[in-house]
Amino acid sequence: MSLSHYIYLATILFSIGAVTVLLRRNAIIVFMGVELMLNATNLAFVTFARVHGTLDGQVIALFVMVVAAAEVVVGLAIIMAIFRARRSASVDSANLMKL
Amino acid sequence: MTGTGEAVGFWILGTLMVVAALGLVFVRKAVHAALCMAFVMINLGVLYVMEQAEFLGIVQIFVYTGAVMMLFLFVLMLVGIDSSDSIVETIKGQRVAGYVLGLGLAVVMFLALGSITLPATKGLEAVNNPADGGGNISGVAFLVFGKYVWAFELTSALLITAAIGAMVLAHRQRLTEKLSQREWSQRRVRENTYVAGLPAPGVYARHNAVDTPALLPDGTPSELSVSRVLVSRDQVATPITFHAAEQAIEAEIEDGSAR
Amino acid sequence: MIPALGAQYLGAQLPGVDLVPATFNYAALSPILVVLGVATVGVLVEAFVPLRSRYAAQVGLTLAGLVAAFLLLVLLAVNHQTATAGLKVLGGAVLGSVIIDGPALFLQGTILVFAILGVLTMAERLGGVGADAFTPMGSATPGSGQEALALRAGSMTSEVFPLTLFAVAGMMLFPSAGDLLTMFISLEVLSLPLYLLTGLARRRRLISQEASLKYFLLGAFSSAFFLFGTALLYGYSGSVYLPDIAAAIPQGGSELNGLLVPGVFLVAVGLLFKVGAVPFHSWIPDVYQGAPTPVTGFMAAATKLAAFGAILRVVYVGIESARWQWSPAIAVVAILTMVVGAVLSVTQTDVKRLLAYSSIAHAGFILVGVLAFDRTGVSGVMFYLVSYGLTTIAAFAIVGLVRADGAEATHLSQWAGLGRRHPWTAGTFAFLLLAFAGIPLTSGFTAKFAVFEPALRSGATGTIMVVVGLLASAVTVFVYVRIIVLMYFTDSQNDAVAVVTPSVMTTIAITFGAAMTLVLGVWPTELLQLSASASQFLR
Amino acid sequence: MHTLTNGLGAYAGPVALAGEGPVTAVTASGITAYAWLLVALPALGAAILLVGGKRTNAFGPLLATLLSWGSFVVGLLVVISMAGRADADRAAHLHLFSWINVGSFNLDAGQRLDPLSMAFVLLITFVGSLIHVYSLGYMKDDPDKRKFFAYLNLFVAAMLLLVTADSYLLLYVGWEGVGLASWLLIGFWNDNPAYATAANKAFIANRVGDLGLSVAIMIMFFQFGHVDFASVDAGAANASPGALTAMGLFLLLGACGKSAQFPLQSWLGDAMAGPTPVSALIHAATMVTAGVYLVVRSHAIFEGSPTAQLVVVIVGAITLLFGAVVGCAKDDMKKALAASTMSQIGYMMLAAGLGPVGYVFAIFHLLTHGFFKAGMFLGAGSVMHGMNDQVNMRRFGGLRTVMTITWATFMMGWLAILGVPPFAGYWSKDKIIEAAFIGEGWRPWVFGLAALIGAGITAFYMSRLFFMTFHGKKRWTEDIHHPHESPLTMTIPMMVLAFGSVVLGAILGFGQTSLLQSWLNPVFGITAGTEGEPVLPANLLLGLTLVLVLAGAGLAWVRYVRDVVPEIAPHGNLVTQAARNDLYQDAVNEGALMRPGIHLTRSLVFTDTRGIDGAASGLGALVIGASTRLRKLQNGYVRSYALTMLAGVVIILGAVWVMQ
């Protein structure tokens, strides 16, 4: 098995994450889609680290986790604030601004 | 090239992960989606370990799955389920376009990746298992505190920002004195509203749950007896079924007395 | 700083790992460190200073920090200036993770100036207790009793000032990041505070929160693309350092080319999202409209500058030698951006949205300069960013002053006849609009010239882009003149619309922005020379 | 690890400075080195009056007037010092400052002080200063007098910048400056919505012209890499005719906008909404002639492109007839004068398009016209001053007795424009008619006859104007009891201009090699006698012209002095009606050319969202339609936005994959 299979898997997961963002209405699931994309990226980093024989990829993946964690906190706080105001976590209900 | 064991593990875990990830798109309930997500993440951790990233694998499972996903679940519980969980599409053409584009992204990436040949895998044996015994964790540590120390320090800014953000958006400072139970009851009497307190939910004979409104003597449900939040979320159980059973019993009793 | 990790020690320990100990060039980093430090102190102020004096403490601290950082930066730049080469580069501040060279110094200095002006407008109180643009309590439900109570209790979200400082630090790092990881983290450092600031408007809270959500979700979406691109480039070159990537391109055989091009484009998505290039622009109108107006002005000026700085660095340090593979597509993006931005601004009826679409069109104009692949292109882009930013901050500051019943009057019809009643405000705004339109004698003209001229020389693609750019500017002229005519030649229908009298802080920001718009139009030579001498990237 | 590489291409150092091109312009010295004062003095005045605010109310107007005269003195000194030099040394270049320095493009701001620009400087400062004086009286009771003078000063500064600029870009700055000042002054009484609309109409017609000018500058830059006159002149010698034609036509579009030439002429009549001194200064004597200046200044370009030259002549011929016909039917005194201006500038344009033969005559007529037309406009202002701001000539008549000075000065102007010897117009206009008859094939006949017939019509409508106003019976409205002569501040400038109308032509144009011709010689390098012979003998042409003029004036005398002039305009035949309606120029323009422009105007003043729909037609419709459609993509759903983004990613990656 070639290591490129891992990359293919990462690509599939990344695409599924992107589709989740496009199709789900619950802001939290949308956000999970973004998280899935980031995780797919991490898989690619770890695999490439193995290809190149350096640990850099792993370290970058670690930093990505940290960044994602911070992003999760901010994101969930924003979603909570919106939910409190609207009683809905649907991203579609937030469309006062358009055109 | 990798060993057979890893190949078998990859194909099993990989398949499961893709199926679980698709769950994110297709399952109706948000909680199930979150569980699918957690499943993908745990499997990713295992894949990391298989890819000689032991430290990262453990962190993935402990921190990412254990903490981050649980935070997601926690907020999901707070927010509750509502119409947004539905997977019925409301924007015209969005669903088809979404599938097409997702597939398109995968296809163009596959085409691009198909044209490459990865160089001979160097592998991490040399860095993970050096002769002097330092392992993967030391290797990562040296990089984090060496080459990438600036990135490491910079993340502190991110974490502080996240903390302030959560405080600003979620923390409600108490601006008035908290009323004691005594003060509450005094106020009720003074205002002469609900002097005896609001009716309790769902305690009418057959059923008790906070989402079931109490029935008034005339058989109508009392809106006051359930939490406003549940009402606005449309999560209030209807008492009609219990009401019907009640009437059935009454009818039976009547029948019996007539017999 | 980790002095304990000596190179020899590491080398002996781990022969297979190419490890170098960290060396900090504190002098080169000092402006960023000051900003970060003051931001942290600001968080402590939040915790320990009583509510009464918190506003003064935060504003004073923030401004002092920014000014100090700016002075340090000037010192830094002057110390390394030589007569012949202009700004001499300082080298990697931390092992090449942060590169302080001419463009970095120039852009960081500009960001600090924008930040000072931005904070001046954000701090506007208009007689209230806290900053007028921000909600007294971010967590309170819009329109609830809690909110009213918070207002009465005199609470305020003075956290916006440390948040702004964190964003400023991220912006300063973004164009000076020497590797894609640092760039990614800086991107998040600058974005997260902006997501939060967007959601904190005092009035029209629902719109503000909606803007915040949209900004956040799309921002996270785009940074995922950026990261995936980084992963592909890492796979391609084995490193995330831009010079390493640049070095890998000529020797990289065709077997890995499949990673390079998608990697470049995915990284570009993240960067183009930040500048608001079509088709990654859709967040701009909504977020600009929903965010508190001073934040919009600051964001429009500084984020665009930081993101274009990062684009310049990635392009010129990292991937320039592969440009024939990617520049045609980006040229198409530039053309689309100019056309869509200009055309859509025609039918806008909200001032903030209109300026947002204009900002999209401007992003297209700047991209034209980026694609010149020439030092003069770099200096032209930097000049454009400075002049656009100064004009933008002043323009949004004025938008924030036009009020009807205390709330901002952003609908165009409310601006009718404003010129009669408030000639100075309307006149300044009209002048700024002319600058957006690129009329000669304003900085907008010089700036357009500065980016179009190198593009014209760069070849046929450049010429096409310039022609499209000129047509798009012609369309935007119509839009801006429409507002001017509206202000001066229509009878006002609504006497309730009035310009509130700002404090000296906002006045300074507006005056400075407008004055520089004029100066850079009439006498641009000094800044042009500075940007030209600072246009050499260190590789 | 880090090296300072220069892989982005060597940094282009400064290249040849502007103004040091092949044309022999010496560096300014002596008084010429102070020529920047020409622009600086009035600009200072405008700044003081605008910034100083109400504090300058008391002394502001006087200060502005003095500064304008100061500018004239500087101009005069420069001319004197210039006259003392040999022909070859007359063109001076004054470097002001290094202006734009972008990569390989270096442009310095500087002044080109040659006989051509100085001729304009004298006209502008002298007439401009006289009109400042006149305005002291005319605007005496206006509450916004200070602003008016500030704008006047601003105009003078911008106009001087325009004519002394050493590059097209700096000229463009002045060009926009006069546009701005003109817009401010037309709309000066903008409380009246009609005036504001007029200002807007002028604004938009001028923008169309400006677009032409800026495109021309772009082409120049692209073609030559420079936009200063010296380099462009040098470059034009070797440029391809196609590029020169493009430049020439776009320059002409700019000139048409500013000089109210066909087809961008419609704004000039409406511009009469401004105060009368403004009409005299800006819309008769100076600004509207900037187009002629532009064409003459760019002679190197036009000489390289016969096509562009032919178009210039055609435009000039059409406009001169067009203006003349319209002038015959106007009852509004100022609008009749405006039509006449349009027509006279048509003459100049025609002359400028004839090539080296015509340049001097174009400038000559421009100078004399500046005097007599400004004088007549001031006369019109004086009449309005005495008649409660009436402009309808049908309600004038018999003013000769009550306004003797106005009548006398106006008569000088009238005789001058008619071309009666020895008044100024005779010397300049007849030369143009003569020059129009020079050439081969059909051209001299068409253009010569157009100019000749134009002279006859001019005589008719100008006499009509003169007679209806000053002679015949009184037809005053009831509210006018005692028309009176204007104060001295107003009449003295009129007298000075009238004097000029009498003698200027003879001074400048007398002799085989006239004074003006030898003065302008270094600019165009024309020697006397090279212009060729007209297709008809010159004396015959002179005779024909005089006969036509007499006929025209006679007809006017019969109809407007001997016959009774009806107070209400008679219905008239189709031609009269058409002429009254400016030959339906608005309708024609609206239908064919200005339609997008008009709709722009309308949508410019929209106040609600529905106003946008009203704008949906013409060129604008395309943009607005596209805008409305594209707008729908911005549907407010964050998921749709994400969809757009992903679509962008997939399309780009897919396209690149296909390309490879």
mmCIF file of C-alpha atoms in Angstrom, chain A:
data_model
loop_
_atom_site.group_PDB
_atom_site.id
_atom_site.type_symbol
_atom_site.label_atom_id
_atom_site.label_comp_id
_atom_site.label_asym_id
_atom_site.label_seq_id
_atom_site.Cartn_x
_atom_site.Cartn_y
_atom_site.Cartn_z
ATOM 1 C CA MET A 1 0.000 0.000 0.000
ATOM 2 C CA SER A 2 1.411 3.346 -0.955
ATOM 3 C CA LEU A 3 1.326 6.249 1.442
ATOM 4 C CA SER A 4 -0.631 8.205 -1.145
ATOM 5 C CA HIS A 5 -3.692 6.278 -0.014
ATOM 6 C CA TYR A 6 -3.591 8.282 3.180
ATOM 7 C CA ILE A 7 -3.625 11.424 1.093
ATOM 8 C CA TYR A 8 -6.591 10.177 -0.884
ATOM 9 C CA LEU A 9 -8.381 9.457 2.379
ATOM 10 C CA ALA A 10 -7.546 12.960 3.606
ATOM 11 C CA THR A 11 -8.947 14.410 0.389
ATOM 12 C CA ILE A 12 -12.174 12.450 0.739
ATOM 13 C CA LEU A 13 -12.618 13.550 4.335
ATOM 14 C CA PHE A 14 -11.843 17.137 3.358
ATOM 15 C CA SER A 15 -14.466 17.050 0.627
ATOM 16 C CA ILE A 16 -17.058 15.535 2.945
ATOM 17 C CA GLY A 17 -16.315 18.290 5.440
ATOM 18 C CA ALA A 18 -16.823 20.909 2.742
ATOM 19 C CA VAL A 19 -20.120 19.335 1.675
ATOM 20 C CA THR A 20 -21.250 19.352 5.299
ATOM 21 C CA VAL A 21 -20.662 23.098 5.403
ATOM 22 C CA LEU A 22 -22.752 23.545 2.292
ATOM 23 C CA LEU A 23 -25.644 21.323 3.219
ATOM 24 C CA ARG A 24 -26.287 21.340 6.949
ATOM 25 C CA ARG A 25 -28.359 24.070 8.494
ATOM 26 C CA ASN A 26 -27.443 23.552 12.114
ATOM 27 C CA ALA A 27 -24.591 25.972 12.761
ATOM 28 C CA ILE A 28 -22.926 23.469 15.067
ATOM 29 C CA ILE A 29 -22.898 20.731 12.444
ATOM 30 C CA VAL A 30 -21.636 23.217 9.878
ATOM 31 C CA PHE A 31 -18.843 23.999 12.248
ATOM 32 C CA MET A 32 -18.153 20.299 12.723
ATOM 33 C CA GLY A 33 -17.748 20.125 8.959
ATOM 34 C CA VAL A 34 -14.982 22.717 9.222
ATOM 35 C CA GLU A 35 -13.399 20.683 12.001
ATOM 36 C CA LEU A 36 -13.498 17.618 9.784
ATOM 37 C CA MET A 37 -11.688 19.585 7.097
ATOM 38 C CA LEU A 38 -8.988 20.568 9.571
ATOM 39 C CA ASN A 39 -8.631 16.968 10.740
ATOM 40 C CA ALA A 40 -8.284 15.783 7.166
ATOM 41 C CA THR A 41 -5.523 18.326 6.747
ATOM 42 C CA ASN A 42 -3.780 16.944 9.815
ATOM 43 C CA LEU A 43 -3.855 13.486 8.314
ATOM 44 C CA ALA A 44 -2.164 14.862 5.221
ATOM 45 C CA PHE A 45 0.471 16.596 7.333
ATOM 46 C CA VAL A 46 1.239 13.447 9.320
ATOM 47 C CA THR A 47 1.490 11.388 6.146
ATOM 48 C CA PHE A 48 3.770 13.850 4.414
ATOM 49 C CA ALA A 49 5.949 13.939 7.532
ATOM 50 C CA ARG A 50 6.422 10.239 7.098
ATOM 51 C CA VAL A 51 7.211 10.638 3.426
ATOM 52 C CA HIS A 52 9.830 13.254 4.067
ATOM 53 C CA GLY A 53 11.199 11.623 7.163
ATOM 54 C CA THR A 54 10.916 14.708 9.337
ATOM 55 C CA LEU A 55 8.718 15.463 12.308
ATOM 56 C CA ASP A 56 7.742 18.910 11.071
ATOM 57 C CA GLY A 57 4.432 17.681 9.752
ATOM 58 C CA GLN A 58 3.488 16.221 13.092
ATOM 59 C CA VAL A 59 4.366 19.432 14.886
ATOM 60 C CA ILE A 60 2.328 21.446 12.436
ATOM 61 C CA ALA A 61 -0.596 19.104 13.005
ATOM 62 C CA LEU A 62 -0.219 19.701 16.720
ATOM 63 C CA PHE A 63 -0.387 23.456 16.179
ATOM 64 C CA VAL A 64 -3.412 23.021 13.992
ATOM 65 C CA MET A 65 -5.131 21.279 16.884
ATOM 66 C CA VAL A 66 -4.340 24.182 19.177
ATOM 67 C CA VAL A 67 -5.629 26.687 16.667
ATOM 68 C CA ALA A 68 -8.725 24.608 16.070
ATOM 69 C CA ALA A 69 -9.384 24.442 19.795
ATOM 70 C CA ALA A 70 -9.225 28.232 20.091
ATOM 71 C CA GLU A 71 -11.423 28.560 17.057
ATOM 72 C CA VAL A 72 -13.953 26.152 18.538
ATOM 73 C CA VAL A 73 -14.262 28.250 21.667
ATOM 74 C CA VAL A 74 -14.852 31.458 19.752
ATOM 75 C CA GLY A 75 -17.161 29.787 17.281
ATOM 76 C CA LEU A 76 -19.311 28.100 19.858
ATOM 77 C CA ALA A 77 -19.508 31.345 21.821
ATOM 78 C CA ILE A 78 -20.786 33.159 18.739
ATOM 79 C CA ILE A 79 -23.285 30.377 18.016
ATOM 80 C CA MET A 80 -24.474 30.483 21.615
ATOM 81 C CA ALA A 81 -24.956 34.238 21.470
ATOM 82 C CA ILE A 82 -26.970 33.936 18.285
ATOM 83 C CA PHE A 83 -29.020 31.119 19.714
ATOM 84 C CA ARG A 84 -29.869 33.178 22.746
ATOM 85 C CA ALA A 85 -31.120 36.004 20.578
ATOM 86 C CA ARG A 86 -33.008 33.995 18.008
ATOM 87 C CA ARG A 87 -33.791 30.712 19.719
ATOM 88 C CA SER A 88 -32.493 28.964 16.655
ATOM 89 C CA ALA A 89 -29.156 27.529 15.665
ATOM 90 C CA SER A 90 -30.021 27.452 12.001
ATOM 91 C CA VAL A 91 -27.578 29.273 9.778
ATOM 92 C CA ASP A 92 -30.412 29.936 7.343
ATOM 93 C CA SER A 93 -32.409 31.962 9.796
ATOM 94 C CA ALA A 94 -29.520 34.395 9.971
ATOM 95 C CA ASN A 95 -30.182 36.191 6.714
ATOM 96 C CA LEU A 96 -31.356 39.664 7.546
ATOM 97 C CA MET A 97 -28.651 41.057 5.281
ATOM 98 C CA LYS A 98 -28.718 40.297 1.612
ATOM 99 C CA LEU A 99 -28.508 41.762 -1.862
#
